[in-house]
Amino acid sequence: MASLPNPSLSSGLSESRKRTDALREALATRVVVADGAMGTMLQAQDPTLEDFENLEGCNEVLNVTRPDIVRSVHEAYFEAGVDCVETNTFGANHSAMAEYDIADRVNELSEAGARIAREVADSFGARDGRQRWVLGSIGPGTKLPTLGHVSYGTLRDGFQANAEGLLAGGADALIVETTQDLLQTKASVLGAHRAMEATGLRVPLLVSMAFETTGTMLLGSEIGAALTALEPLGIDMIGLNCSTGPAEMSEHLRHLARHSRIPLLCMPNAGLPVLTKDGAHFPLDAEGLADAQENFVRDYGLSLIGGCCGTTPEHLRQVVERVNGLTPAERDPRPEPGAASLYQTVPFRQDTAYMAIGERTNANGSKKFREAMLEGRWDDCVEMARDQIREGAHMLDLCVDYVGRDGVADMDELAGRFATASTLPIVLDSTEVEVIRAGLERLGGRAVINSVNYEDGDGPESRFAKVTRLAREHGAALIALTIDEEGQARTVETKVAIA
């Protein structure tokens, strides 16, 4: 016998969709203001070691032991006039929670954090009829997959548990924030997508990167590489938070404003921290933050703004007053299609020459590379890649296919090494779908898959379908060949038809 629908569940889903639709509309038409720092305000209330369940510094545990403290922070920001608050779940991910030996509580703490923020947002909305929203915070964790600290799959699954908890607790959007490693960012985004698929809830997915004073992310990624790698992942908004104050973010925002197809966000620290005998002090006052955010909205067309470390309800109160009634500046972005390594982007269109793909790191095309791979001389394989970089290649073809070898293991080894050793994007070249997957799960940039065709048709179980699913999942580019079940196209007409 079929089960009867649950009226309360249907009603809840309907309300969630209404809130999400309203948030999308607000982000498309005006400036939406988020909150500021969370951790410092929690710590200022002197929670006890018992409050932390003897897990000192694990702020996410307060979602279940001291929801009153967490609630008070959300209330302070809503009193300041912000439109949305972030959940107290920045560390509710596998790598951070594993350090406290509570990785199994990621979902529980995420849901609890979202539920507190949801209740506060709804209570303020009930007072004046103005919609407030909850942004589900997905922090970076403490491990860098590009450096081999943790596997991509472990991170991805942990982020999925994080996102599922946030959605169950009532988050209206998910924000992957303070990202420092592009491969970690991609794992977070895919985990969030899988969570939405599992729960049936589609909410805006935002990505916010942390750039150091050096001008790059922690592992050396330039802003162009980050945009090229992340924009194809099906995200709704991109921007910056943490690490620096607004002054250091201007050039990065300028690049995003010129090239990003999707809307922009910015949540800076209150300036660069100054170390004092009492700890870090953030020097930018409320008026300074308001000045900067007003200029960013006018100059770069930002749709979502807020604050990060060192910012207070007073900072956000002045930001709200300053941008009230402002409409984000119109942008006319000029996207630059291309691929990216961890470090830099390489446009597909070269102004002065054809695009050159170095193929000496192909086990089928280079005897020298194949022998080095078969003998496990990985440093020699890397040096062959560097030789091609020095000789002017634009991308590197990596093929490990060889009869009798474990292609997945070889690709995992070499793609992991190339990820940090090569400044150029990688072209993953294999006839095996799992080998391509292994490469994609080691590369933080935007890879190219070589190649797809219709040799076995285009049905749901064809190689074409499997590879294109992988490409969408990881935001990879594709080389497509005009081949179908009849073989290589020989005439212009057949090539066009297959293309």
C-alpha atoms as one frame of an Amber mdcrd trajectory, in Angstrom:
protein
   0.000   0.000   0.000   1.382   3.410  -0.977   2.247   5.716   1.909   0.260
   8.918   2.281   2.095  12.204   1.709   3.198  14.022   4.850   1.392  17.427
   4.817   3.879  19.067   7.175   6.820  17.893   5.056   5.184  19.196   1.873
   4.468  22.505   3.573   8.062  22.758   4.762   9.439  22.118   1.278   7.080
  24.728  -0.144   8.239  27.331   2.365  11.856  26.479   1.651  11.353  26.954
  -2.093   9.632  30.304  -1.509  12.552  31.527   0.589  15.067  30.285  -1.966
  13.194  31.952  -4.819  13.048  35.204  -2.845  16.805  35.027  -2.190  17.554
  34.433  -5.869  15.368  37.418  -6.758  17.105  39.635  -4.190  20.577  38.653
  -5.399  19.538  39.422  -8.972  18.081  42.852  -8.274  19.815  44.496  -5.305
  22.665  44.312  -2.845  22.198  41.610  -0.212  24.126  42.062   3.050  25.416
  39.137   5.104  26.859  39.117   8.630  30.424  39.376   9.939  32.734  37.420
  12.227  31.327  34.511  14.239  34.175  32.869  16.182  35.364  35.930  18.073
  31.811  36.736  19.208  31.298  33.186  20.461  34.588  33.238  22.346  33.771
  36.636  23.854  30.968  34.954  25.819  33.528  32.740  27.605  32.072  29.280
  26.972  33.444  26.744  29.415  35.409  23.625  28.639  32.269  21.730  29.606
  30.335  23.726  27.002  32.860  22.464  24.454  32.401  18.890  25.719  36.140
  19.055  26.539  36.835  19.694  22.832  38.418  23.087  23.378  37.961  25.471
  20.463  35.404  23.325  18.630  32.830  26.080  18.138  30.445  23.782  16.271
  29.764  21.762  19.435  28.145  24.873  20.902  25.301  24.318  18.430  24.098
  21.487  20.683  25.488  22.441  24.110  24.947  26.232  24.102  22.513  27.158
  21.348  21.721  30.311  23.345  25.227  31.663  22.710  25.048  30.919  18.991
  21.551  32.388  18.817  22.726  35.623  20.437  25.335  36.165  17.709  22.751
  35.742  14.946  20.391  38.116  16.781  23.089  40.787  17.079  23.669  40.767
  13.322  19.981  40.784  12.443  19.514  43.697  14.867  22.214  45.488  12.844
  20.007  45.141   9.762  21.679  42.394   7.701  19.643  40.281   5.286  21.271
  36.949   6.095  23.528  35.196   8.564  25.969  32.341   8.148  25.592  29.208
  10.222  28.066  28.289  12.955  29.366  25.357  10.909  32.648  26.600   9.456
  34.493  23.605  10.900  31.721  21.024  10.515  33.586  18.986   7.932  35.461
  15.699   7.928  39.047  16.918   8.248  38.369  19.473  11.006  36.084  17.207
  13.024  38.439  14.236  12.628  41.034  16.187  14.609  38.601  16.072  17.532
  37.728  12.419  16.805  34.110  13.354  16.059  34.018  13.057  12.253  30.814
  11.037  12.656  29.042  14.143  14.007  29.467  16.357  10.919  25.833  15.976
   9.842  24.427  16.394  13.360  26.354  19.588  14.128  25.625  21.039  10.682
  21.881  20.490  11.046  21.886  21.926  14.568  23.742  25.040  13.410  21.373
  25.628  10.509  18.317  25.082  12.708  19.413  27.766  15.197  20.008  30.309
  12.417  16.700  29.362  10.775  14.751  29.932  13.998  16.342  33.337  14.560
  15.820  34.394  10.935  12.155  33.364  11.050  11.566  35.137  14.363  12.900
  38.416  12.935  10.830  37.930   9.784   7.703  37.409  11.889   8.281  40.743
  13.635   8.308  42.981  10.567   7.418  40.817   7.569  10.864  41.253   6.022
  12.437  38.044   4.737  15.731  36.980   6.355  17.911  34.185   5.001  20.372
  31.589   6.249  23.645  30.845   4.452  24.968  27.381   5.264  28.694  27.769
   5.942  31.024  25.131   4.465  34.587  25.838   5.573  37.796  24.489   4.001
  38.810  22.077   6.702  42.399  21.540   7.785  43.776  19.266   5.058  44.985
  20.109   1.541  44.212  17.315  -0.949  46.543  18.738  -3.589  49.418  18.104
  -1.169  48.174  14.582  -0.438  46.978  15.299   3.123  43.663  13.528   2.477
  41.936  11.825  -0.435  39.526  13.692  -2.672  36.766  11.132  -2.079  37.018
  11.358   1.706  36.749  15.140   1.585  33.895  15.111  -0.924  31.827  12.695
   1.153  32.466  14.695   4.322  31.363  17.900   2.631  28.241  16.124   1.397
  27.353  15.181   4.989  27.992  18.793   5.996  25.720  20.131   3.224  22.956
  17.589   3.847  22.827  18.645   7.491  22.673  22.323   6.533  19.812  21.711
   4.119  17.917  19.611   6.661  18.271  22.422   9.183  16.796  25.027   6.852
  19.693  26.753   5.031  18.537  28.870   2.080  21.912  28.755   0.315  25.261
  27.010   0.718  28.485  29.002   0.829  31.785  27.204   0.277  34.106  29.733
   1.872  37.709  30.603   2.711  38.875  28.081   0.125  42.650  27.757  -0.118
  43.187  24.732  -2.393  41.281  24.499  -5.678  41.031  20.715  -5.381  39.480
  21.082  -1.911  37.099  23.680  -3.351  36.009  21.289  -6.096  35.436  18.524
  -3.534  33.282  20.932  -1.505  31.227  21.969  -4.531  30.654  18.390  -5.671
  29.694  17.380  -2.131  27.173  20.213  -2.058  25.733  19.219  -5.443  25.364
  15.619  -4.269  23.656  16.789  -1.083  21.127  18.780  -3.091  20.483  15.791
  -5.310  20.035  13.506  -2.285  17.642  15.870  -0.478  15.742  17.152  -3.510
  16.458  20.743  -2.455  18.018  23.143  -4.952  19.525  26.229  -3.343  22.060
  28.810  -4.529  25.636  27.528  -4.262  28.211  30.232  -3.564  32.010  29.958
  -3.587  34.294  32.387  -1.774  38.080  32.142  -2.069  40.837  33.300   0.264
  43.758  35.116  -1.377  46.938  35.861   0.542  48.835  39.175   0.560  51.076
  37.543  -2.075  48.171  37.895  -4.509  47.558  34.160  -4.829  45.724  31.470
  -2.903  47.698  29.479  -0.325  49.041  26.977  -2.894  49.890  29.660  -5.469
  46.709  29.814  -7.592  46.156  33.086  -9.445  42.667  34.577  -9.681  42.392
  33.641 -13.374  43.148  29.982 -12.634  40.573  29.966  -9.847  37.836  31.437
 -12.031  38.614  29.099 -14.939  38.559  26.037 -12.668  35.490  26.878 -10.575
  33.019  28.684 -12.831  32.187  25.551 -14.900  31.180  23.616 -11.755  27.581
  24.845 -11.754  27.961  27.454  -9.011  25.733  30.507  -8.680  28.153  33.106
  -7.336  31.894  33.580  -6.834  34.030  35.948  -4.807  36.462  36.521  -1.967
  36.567  36.423   1.812  39.055  36.330   4.690  42.891  36.496   4.579  43.044
  40.228   3.812  41.136  43.465   4.087  39.263  45.082   1.203  42.266  47.073
  -0.027  44.084  43.884  -1.029  41.009  42.462  -2.770  40.400  45.207  -5.300
  42.467  43.841  -8.215  41.036  40.347  -7.809  37.506  41.747  -7.835  38.367
  43.779 -10.915  39.371  40.570 -12.722  36.182  38.803 -11.657  34.059  41.787
 -12.690  35.635  41.746 -16.153  35.493  38.004 -16.786  33.002  36.183 -14.533
  29.692  35.144 -16.068  28.138  34.691 -12.617  27.395  37.253  -9.860  30.043
  38.345  -7.354  30.419  38.495  -3.567  32.971  39.905  -1.130  33.387  39.487
   2.649  36.755  40.965   3.702  38.455  41.039   7.059  38.563  44.322   8.949
  41.967  45.012   7.415  45.216  43.097   7.824  45.692  41.872  11.403  48.197
  43.643  13.636  49.781  41.438  16.289  49.665  42.984  19.782  50.388  41.660
  23.267  46.666  40.897  23.518  46.551  38.972  20.235  45.552  39.943  16.715
  43.921  43.337  16.228  42.026  44.212  13.044  42.477  47.943  12.332  39.738
  48.748   9.798  36.832  50.547  11.456  33.160  50.328  10.526  33.242  53.429
   8.335  36.251  52.094   6.433  34.501  48.806   5.677  31.360  50.658   4.580
  33.433  52.894   2.280  35.111  49.889   0.682  31.941  47.885   0.171  30.095
  50.852  -1.304  32.924  51.322  -3.806  32.957  47.602  -4.652  29.215  47.644
  -5.350  29.544  50.748  -7.539  32.742  49.701  -9.338  32.447  45.932  -9.632
  28.734  45.200  -9.389  28.805  43.044  -6.255  25.513  41.374  -5.330  26.396
  39.957  -1.895  28.603  41.681   0.671  29.466  41.146   4.301  32.439  40.836
   6.620  34.857  38.244   7.923  37.465  38.220  10.696  37.442  41.298  12.906
  34.126  42.642  11.642  31.363  43.266  14.179  27.628  44.060  14.168  28.605
  47.740  14.144  30.673  47.220  10.995  27.708  45.587   9.314  25.230  48.188
  10.576  27.191  50.879   8.755  27.530  48.715   5.645  23.738  48.196   5.601
  23.117  51.942   5.897  25.633  52.764   3.189  24.363  50.368   0.511  20.649
  50.751   1.248  18.966  51.530  -2.075  22.090  50.863  -4.140  21.833  48.725
  -7.258  24.934  46.750  -8.275  26.737  48.309 -11.217  25.943  46.738 -14.577
  28.736  44.460 -15.784  29.602  43.448 -19.316  31.900  40.458 -18.688  34.246
  39.144 -21.350  34.742  35.462 -20.504  38.019  33.815 -21.531  37.395  30.108
 -22.240  40.423  28.047 -21.340  42.002  25.395 -19.170  43.949  25.896 -15.964
  46.675  24.349 -13.911  46.670  24.830 -10.163  48.561  28.064 -10.777  47.468
  29.784 -13.973  44.850  29.866 -16.694  45.667  29.235 -20.366  43.138  30.574
 -22.919  42.122  28.153 -25.643  42.539  30.927 -28.216  46.188  31.925 -28.639
  46.772  35.372 -30.146  50.078  34.654 -31.847  50.085  30.907 -32.557  48.161
  27.659 -32.491  47.585  25.989 -29.132  50.429  23.519 -28.545  49.786  20.387
 -26.468  53.008  18.695 -25.347  52.722  14.936 -25.907  56.038  13.666 -24.565
  54.301  12.654 -21.327  52.241  10.082 -23.197  53.102   6.431 -22.556  51.911
   5.470 -26.044  53.805   8.206 -27.849  57.042   8.502 -25.904  59.271   5.494
 -25.244  61.369   7.528 -22.796  58.324   8.492 -20.726  56.874   4.972 -20.872
  60.089   3.384 -19.610  60.357   5.886 -16.773  56.748   5.183 -15.790  57.189
   1.392 -15.947  60.282   1.637 -13.732  58.587   4.016 -11.273  61.050   6.823
 -11.978  58.452   9.471 -11.180  60.893  12.370 -10.882  62.091  11.655 -14.424
  58.461  11.748 -15.621  58.033  15.138 -13.970  61.230  16.429 -15.537  59.921
  15.472 -19.011  56.858  17.564 -18.271  59.031  20.503 -17.242  61.073  20.206
 -20.421  57.928  20.756 -22.465  56.963  23.742 -20.328  60.349  25.329 -20.995
  59.951  24.650 -24.717  56.706  26.620 -24.943  53.855  24.102 -24.726  50.485
  25.541 -23.672  49.138  22.320 -22.123  50.538  18.857 -21.304  49.035  15.586
 -22.489  49.182  12.916 -19.760  48.528   9.347 -20.889  49.419   6.323 -18.743
  47.562   3.645 -20.737  49.752   0.568 -21.160  48.806  -3.088 -21.317  49.216
  -4.901 -18.014  49.544  -1.735 -15.900  47.172  -0.447 -13.214  46.203   2.724
 -15.038  44.254   4.162 -12.103  47.277   3.850  -9.792  49.648   5.302 -12.406
  47.325   8.215 -13.125  46.819   8.893  -9.409  50.586   9.015  -8.917  51.455
  11.136 -11.937  48.482  13.523 -11.914  49.163  14.139  -8.221  52.770  15.038
  -9.027  51.929  17.087 -12.120  49.316  19.041 -10.128  52.015  20.909  -8.221
  54.996  20.492 -10.582  53.345  21.808 -13.754  52.333  25.412 -14.283  50.397
  24.283 -17.362  46.927  22.685 -17.577  46.808  18.913 -17.997  45.086  17.062
 -20.841  43.952  13.691 -19.489  44.292  11.149 -22.266  42.863   7.663 -21.708
  40.371   5.198 -23.103  39.432   4.165 -19.545  36.800   6.198 -17.702  38.158
   5.293 -14.249  41.642   6.402 -15.250  40.260   9.785 -16.283  38.338   9.987
 -12.997  41.546   9.315 -11.058  43.238  12.207 -12.848  40.365  14.613 -12.291
  40.377  13.820  -8.576  44.006  14.942  -8.298  43.902  18.153 -10.363  42.690
  21.385  -8.803  42.766  23.348 -12.055  40.529  22.918 -15.090  41.689  19.844
 -16.987  40.879  18.852 -20.563  39.685  15.333 -21.360  41.039  13.786 -24.563
  38.662  12.657 -25.918  35.026  11.751 -26.654  33.336  10.343 -29.738  30.291
   8.293 -30.762  32.179   5.084 -31.496  29.761   3.104 -29.321  26.858   5.527
 -29.701  25.488   8.097 -27.284  23.228   5.971 -25.072  23.219   6.279 -21.259
  25.857   3.560 -20.856  28.067   4.664 -23.746  31.585   5.885 -23.086  30.475
   9.275 -24.413  27.786   9.539 -21.722  30.122   8.391 -18.945  32.909  10.791
 -19.886  30.613  13.786 -20.351  29.094  13.132 -16.919  32.591  13.254 -15.461
  33.372  16.435 -17.381  30.277  18.182 -16.016  30.992  16.987 -12.491  34.551
  18.306 -12.491  34.116  21.282 -14.812  36.562  19.821 -17.341  36.824  20.795
 -20.999  36.465  18.159 -23.735  38.166  17.359 -27.005  35.541  15.803 -29.300
  36.417  13.731 -32.356  34.165  13.284 -35.395  33.855   9.516 -35.068  30.622
   7.530 -34.846  29.584   3.858 -35.056  30.665   3.866 -38.713  34.174   4.988
 -37.817  36.188   8.126 -38.621  34.239  10.666 -40.676  35.834  11.032 -44.119
  33.818  13.802 -45.744  33.121  17.374 -44.743  29.400  16.668 -44.598  29.775
  13.664 -42.271  32.183  15.531 -39.992  29.737  18.419 -39.640  26.839  16.054
 -39.027  28.672  14.220 -36.216  29.960  17.486 -34.720
